[in-house]
Amino acid sequence: LVPPPRLRELIRTIRTARTQAEEREMIQKECAAIRSSFREEDNTYRCRNVAKLLYMHMLGYPAHFGQLECLKLIASQKFTDKRIGYLGAMLLLDERQDVHLLMTNCIKNDLNHSTQYVQGLALCTLGCMGSSEMCRDLAGEVEKLLKTSNSYLRKKAALCAVHVIRKVPELMEMFLPATKNLLSEKNHGVLHTSVVLLTEMCERSPDMLSHFRKLVPQLVRILKNLIMSGYSPEHDVSGISDPFLQVRILRLLRILGRSDDDSSEAMNDILAQVATNTETSKNVGNAILYETVLTIMDIKSESGLRVLAINILGRFLLNNDKNIRYVALTSLLKTVQTDHNAVQRHRSTIVDCLKDLDVSIKRRAMELSFALVNGNNIRGMMKELLYFLDSCDPEFKADCASGVFLAAEKYAPSKRWHIDTIMRVLTTAGSYVRDDSVPNLIQLITNSVEMHAYTVQRLYKALLDDISQQPLVQVSSWCIGEYGDLLVSGQCEEEEPIQVTEDEVLDVLEGLLVSNLSTPVTRGYALTAIMKLSTRFSSVNRIKKVVSIYGSSIDVELQQRAVEYNALFKKYDHMRPALLERMPIMEKTATNGPTEIVQTNGETEPSVLDTKHPPPVTQPANQVRGVIISKYAGLHLCNLYIGIPPMTAYNKNGLKIEFTFERANPNPNIAVITIHASNSTEADMTDFVFQAAVPKTFQLQLLSPSSNVVPALNQGTVTQVIRVLNPQKQQLRMRIKLTYTHKGSPVQDLAEVNNFPPQSWQ
Amino acid sequence: MQFMLLFSRQGKLRLQKWYVPLSDKEKKKITRELVQTVLARKPKMCSFLEWRDLKIVYKRYASLYFCCAIEDQDNELITLEIIHRYVELLDKYFGSVCELDIIFNFEKAYFILDEFLLGGEAQETSKKNVLKAIEQADLLQENIDFQMRLFAGNFGGKPNNPCCSIRSVALDVNSPPQGQQKQHPSNINTDFEVTGLLFSLISQPSCLK
């Protein structure tokens, strides 16, 4: 009978395959042969067959039928079998397979084998992939081996113990006695693994941490010996003695010194020594320095040492090796909050890193730069960052733009500078700014009253150049709509006023409406802007014409607006000037839901959703003009449901509740109802809570009320927004429950609201 | 360290060592994604990248990429040294190692790795000691094989016979024998000829740090 091909023979054969199909065929053939060989329980060639299976597994082919065979190999007495068996187990088996547990007994036996290499295989396998059950069963054996004098086994047992502790943290205690004299070992392998074990224990348990603090002097001594001792060929790496051990000791010291003054003091000298004496020409020395810096920054070190650490990082930034620069930036980012001034000293080097070729370095340099911006360096820093924004990869532009806006908002030296900066961002990275930038910028511009003429002029000029960047176009449209009168009257003080006619302006806006580059949202902005100009320009007829054309636009959103604006011209012309008046100063607030900036008219306190004193309802124009700027959707004039009159939902005992309607864009199935609760009695209604319920086919969302006190004598209203989802367009009905305290007594009432106008749900 | 992958410039996997429990499907997915990400990196970029919630440290030696996934608190620079140490071990063991050595002797590459790292951490920081342990283990393996072949003829049966007991007499393996003749790593089972030797992994001066 022909023996099965050897492993390397098979590898050679498979590599001659010229196509994937050919390879697959060979593999299938061999797998079939191996399978039958397994079935025949052939002991001789089992090892060879499993090895071949492992090769095929690495190529990506299924090998699960070999799992049991691995177990048989592990159970064999032959070392070759065990070696391949354990390898197979580590590659093919994982915790999830039940078969995994069958290994436990074999491993237990092998942990007690007479040959240390067999014991080593068992320890390695257990420490690499032992499940919690296995760890529980075998922890005792591992603990025994941790106390052996055989350093070959002791070092493996230590790492195996680390794995056991990770899997079954409760077992940590049992390893404590064995750790007693681990650090007195001379063998570096044992030392290294012991330090890893101690680190694991200290990280997991505060008790262990306090217990092991007494090891600090010993660790310091070991580290000192490593640095001071002469050349040791066995452990030398480029002139440094056992860098791996040095790094692990430094890391353990970090954990022991953290939040403990005495330990931190005890390690102060050695840290300074390592920091100043370590050779920095090669990566290995820098690896140690890096770990040292991390330790210095994390423990309670004195300020001189901290400055030393940051200076090391500063030197790293100048290193030719980009890996070193990378870790320096990462570390500086972590320390910039706590050691801000020290990091500031390296600002120019950091800014230079913006020009680095490596993407990760650039990103870190950008983040760090933003962290270092303050009132003193804003102008210089912004210049660099804007330059970076111009030339950086698209993946950075959004974050950089946001960073610039934030920094500008915090530290802008002047309003003009602020607006110029925003303009620069919009024109260079306009397509990348986040959605919420548009309403934020609109608010900023609105509030910079003295800059209106300058702003609209600059934005207009920008539009002439480029209409492809939507956020820029949206902000510009809005501004032109608001301040178009300043534009044509040439009132700009900051720079040379441009000469532009009303028709030219309308040309530009109409151009936006027809351009393929404009998104539907942008078109909405443009149309609204044109409409607003009807009260600022004299060419009202032209505007009327445009508006009526779009009354039959395919775009439903545009159509709806156009129809309403038409209605404004025809039926509500007397209200038009008030409605389209200049926006007053806005105040931004944060609520639980999307940020809403609620517009009010004139000098009264801005009404926000949770102020205690909602403004008095004055003109009808106010009610109809609900301008809500949603954080994510940009600015819309909400569809003025002038067609739907408000309704009285409830009127009893002096409490009157009126509903006003809007439709939420873009979902036409959602009706947005605002309740207005007013109180005509002489006493306030306190603890006012409005609740609503709808039939099953609807969904209801109640936003926060403006207040829970309805003031007496109609001095104010409590408003609250209800959103009703009505996908089946059924008749809207609602049951409401009112609770409040009036003149000291609690009042509760239930009512049905059935008189919804059909337009609110059709 | 959570895992280590070795792959060629064409994206073929040459070694995978996982220190965290994951299903075969997950491992395949991670491998595919990571290989793609690393192969897309340009030569001027640094050896570290962030991927999911891990730090990836990779380095190319000739035609092979060595790629490790470490955790947030691990030191990237020393991981580069770990990778370099492993390459040095392979180089010493195979003698001017190249990718072909690792393809044809993948199980040895694993054995060496398992003598250097355990559970993702270095178990031995002395190059000499790691190589010595591998040598001894190989000897153990070979001696059995050698004994097997020696006696197979006489006993004429399956090698699962008393010759195993001879092994323990011939070699006291608990104390590594001094002055034992160093045998070049198991060529007994190697029956191919090296054709087209690729560049040695370490011969290029830029790799030596």
GROMACS .gro file of N, CA and C in nm, chain A residues 463-519:
model
  171
  463LEU      N    1  -2.061   8.323  -0.447
  463LEU     CA    2  -2.159   8.253  -0.531
  463LEU      C    3  -2.131   8.272  -0.678
  464LEU      N    4  -2.083   8.391  -0.711
  464LEU     CA    5  -2.054   8.415  -0.853
  464LEU      C    6  -1.946   8.319  -0.902
  465ASP      N    7  -1.855   8.284  -0.812
  465ASP     CA    8  -1.744   8.197  -0.850
  465ASP      C    9  -1.784   8.050  -0.859
  466ASP      N   10  -1.865   8.007  -0.763
  466ASP     CA   11  -1.883   7.862  -0.748
  466ASP      C   12  -2.016   7.833  -0.681
  467ILE      N   13  -2.100   7.758  -0.750
  467ILE     CA   14  -2.228   7.724  -0.685
  467ILE      C   15  -2.238   7.574  -0.656
  468SER      N   16  -2.123   7.506  -0.653
  468SER     CA   17  -2.130   7.361  -0.635
  468SER      C   18  -2.128   7.318  -0.489
  469GLN      N   19  -2.077   7.403  -0.401
  469GLN     CA   20  -2.065   7.360  -0.261
  469GLN      C   21  -2.191   7.398  -0.186
  470GLN      N   22  -2.274   7.299  -0.155
  470GLN     CA   23  -2.407   7.325  -0.104
  470GLN      C   24  -2.414   7.407   0.026
  471PRO      N   25  -2.332   7.373   0.127
  471PRO     CA   26  -2.342   7.455   0.249
  471PRO      C   27  -2.314   7.603   0.220
  472LEU      N   28  -2.216   7.630   0.135
  472LEU     CA   29  -2.184   7.768   0.100
  472LEU      C   30  -2.304   7.832   0.030
  473VAL      N   31  -2.360   7.759  -0.063
  473VAL     CA   32  -2.472   7.813  -0.139
  473VAL      C   33  -2.591   7.840  -0.048
  474GLN      N   34  -2.614   7.748   0.045
  474GLN     CA   35  -2.729   7.765   0.135
  474GLN      C   36  -2.712   7.889   0.223
  475VAL      N   37  -2.594   7.900   0.282
  475VAL     CA   38  -2.572   8.017   0.369
  475VAL      C   39  -2.580   8.146   0.286
  476SER      N   40  -2.522   8.142   0.168
  476SER     CA   41  -2.525   8.262   0.083
  476SER      C   42  -2.667   8.299   0.044
  477SER      N   43  -2.744   8.199   0.004
  477SER     CA   44  -2.883   8.228  -0.034
  477SER      C   45  -2.956   8.293   0.081
  478TRP      N   46  -2.941   8.234   0.195
  478TRP     CA   47  -3.009   8.286   0.312
  478TRP      C   48  -2.971   8.432   0.336
  479CYS      N   49  -2.841   8.459   0.329
  479CYS     CA   50  -2.795   8.595   0.354
  479CYS      C   51  -2.849   8.693   0.251
  480ILE      N   52  -2.847   8.651   0.126
  480ILE     CA   53  -2.896   8.740   0.021
  480ILE      C   54  -3.043   8.768   0.044
  481GLY      N   55  -3.115   8.663   0.083
  481GLY     CA   56  -3.257   8.683   0.111
  481GLY      C   57  -3.278   8.784   0.223
  482GLU      N   58  -3.195   8.775   0.324
  482GLU     CA   59  -3.206   8.863   0.440
  482GLU      C   60  -3.155   9.004   0.413
  483TYR      N   61  -3.038   9.011   0.352
  483TYR     CA   62  -2.969   9.139   0.345
  483TYR      C   63  -2.949   9.188   0.202
  484GLY      N   64  -3.031   9.138   0.112
  484GLY     CA   65  -3.018   9.177  -0.028
  484GLY      C   66  -3.027   9.327  -0.048
  485ASP      N   67  -3.104   9.392   0.037
  485ASP     CA   68  -3.118   9.537   0.024
  485ASP      C   69  -2.985   9.607   0.050
  486LEU      N   70  -2.907   9.554   0.146
  486LEU     CA   71  -2.777   9.614   0.174
  486LEU      C   72  -2.682   9.592   0.056
  487LEU      N   73  -2.703   9.481  -0.009
  487LEU     CA   74  -2.616   9.445  -0.120
  487LEU      C   75  -2.632   9.542  -0.236
  488VAL      N   76  -2.758   9.566  -0.273
  488VAL     CA   77  -2.777   9.652  -0.391
  488VAL      C   78  -2.757   9.800  -0.359
  489SER      N   79  -2.768   9.833  -0.232
  489SER     CA   80  -2.748   9.974  -0.201
  489SER      C   81  -2.602  10.007  -0.177
  490GLY      N   82  -2.515   9.906  -0.187
  490GLY     CA   83  -2.371   9.929  -0.177
  490GLY      C   84  -2.328   9.993  -0.046
  491GLN      N   85  -2.371   9.931   0.066
  491GLN     CA   86  -2.344   9.996   0.194
  491GLN      C   87  -2.221   9.944   0.265
  492CYS      N   88  -2.145   9.861   0.201
  492CYS     CA   89  -2.037   9.794   0.275
  492CYS      C   90  -1.931   9.892   0.321
  493GLU      N   91  -1.889   9.880   0.446
  493GLU     CA   92  -1.785   9.968   0.500
  493GLU      C   93  -1.650   9.902   0.502
  494GLU      N   94  -1.650   9.774   0.520
  494GLU     CA   95  -1.524   9.704   0.542
  494GLU      C   96  -1.440   9.697   0.417
  495GLU      N   97  -1.505   9.687   0.302
  495GLU     CA   98  -1.427   9.682   0.178
  495GLU      C   99  -1.504   9.757   0.071
  496GLU      N  100  -1.442   9.767  -0.042
  496GLU     CA  101  -1.499   9.838  -0.155
  496GLU      C  102  -1.636   9.780  -0.189
  497PRO      N  103  -1.743   9.859  -0.181
  497PRO     CA  104  -1.876   9.804  -0.211
  497PRO      C  105  -1.889   9.771  -0.360
  498ILE      N  106  -1.955   9.660  -0.388
  498ILE     CA  107  -1.968   9.622  -0.529
  498ILE      C  108  -2.096   9.684  -0.586
  499GLN      N  109  -2.097   9.696  -0.717
  499GLN     CA  110  -2.214   9.750  -0.783
  499GLN      C  111  -2.294   9.633  -0.837
  500VAL      N  112  -2.411   9.618  -0.785
  500VAL     CA  113  -2.494   9.509  -0.836
  500VAL      C  114  -2.640   9.550  -0.833
  501THR      N  115  -2.712   9.509  -0.936
  501THR     CA  116  -2.852   9.549  -0.945
  501THR      C  117  -2.941   9.438  -0.891
  502GLU      N  118  -3.065   9.478  -0.867
  502GLU     CA  119  -3.163   9.380  -0.819
  502GLU      C  120  -3.177   9.265  -0.918
  503ASP      N  121  -3.179   9.297  -1.043
  503ASP     CA  122  -3.196   9.191  -1.142
  503ASP      C  123  -3.080   9.094  -1.142
  504GLU      N  124  -2.961   9.147  -1.125
  504GLU     CA  125  -2.846   9.059  -1.120
  504GLU      C  126  -2.856   8.962  -1.004
  505VAL      N  127  -2.898   9.015  -0.892
  505VAL     CA  128  -2.912   8.929  -0.773
  505VAL      C  129  -3.017   8.822  -0.798
  506LEU      N  130  -3.129   8.865  -0.855
  506LEU     CA  131  -3.235   8.767  -0.881
  506LEU      C  132  -3.190   8.665  -0.984
  507ASP      N  133  -3.106   8.710  -1.080
  507ASP     CA  134  -3.052   8.615  -1.177
  507ASP      C  135  -2.976   8.504  -1.106
  508VAL      N  136  -2.892   8.546  -1.013
  508VAL     CA  137  -2.810   8.446  -0.942
  508VAL      C  138  -2.898   8.348  -0.866
  509LEU      N  139  -2.998   8.402  -0.796
  509LEU     CA  140  -3.084   8.313  -0.716
  509LEU      C  141  -3.165   8.221  -0.807
  510GLU      N  142  -3.215   8.278  -0.916
  510GLU     CA  143  -3.291   8.192  -1.006
  510GLU      C  144  -3.200   8.087  -1.068
  511GLY      N  145  -3.075   8.125  -1.092
  511GLY     CA  146  -2.978   8.030  -1.144
  511GLY      C  147  -2.962   7.910  -1.052
  512LEU      N  148  -2.966   7.936  -0.922
  512LEU     CA  149  -2.955   7.825  -0.826
  512LEU      C  150  -3.074   7.732  -0.837
  513LEU      N  151  -3.190   7.792  -0.863
  513LEU     CA  152  -3.311   7.710  -0.872
  513LEU      C  153  -3.303   7.612  -0.987
  514VAL      N  154  -3.245   7.655  -1.097
  514VAL     CA  155  -3.245   7.568  -1.215
  514VAL      C  156  -3.121   7.480  -1.225
  515SER      N  157  -3.018   7.515  -1.151
  515SER     CA  158  -2.892   7.441  -1.169
  515SER      C  159  -2.902   7.296  -1.124
  516ASN      N  160  -2.836   7.208  -1.201
  516ASN     CA  161  -2.831   7.066  -1.163
  516ASN      C  162  -2.746   7.042  -1.039
  517LEU      N  163  -2.662   7.139  -1.008
  517LEU     CA  164  -2.574   7.121  -0.893
  517LEU      C  165  -2.648   7.140  -0.762
  518SER      N  166  -2.763   7.206  -0.768
  518SER     CA  167  -2.833   7.237  -0.642
  518SER      C  168  -2.915   7.119  -0.594
  519THR      N  169  -2.903   7.092  -0.467
  519THR     CA  170  -2.986   6.987  -0.407
  519THR      C  171  -3.124   7.046  -0.378
   0.00000   0.00000   0.00000
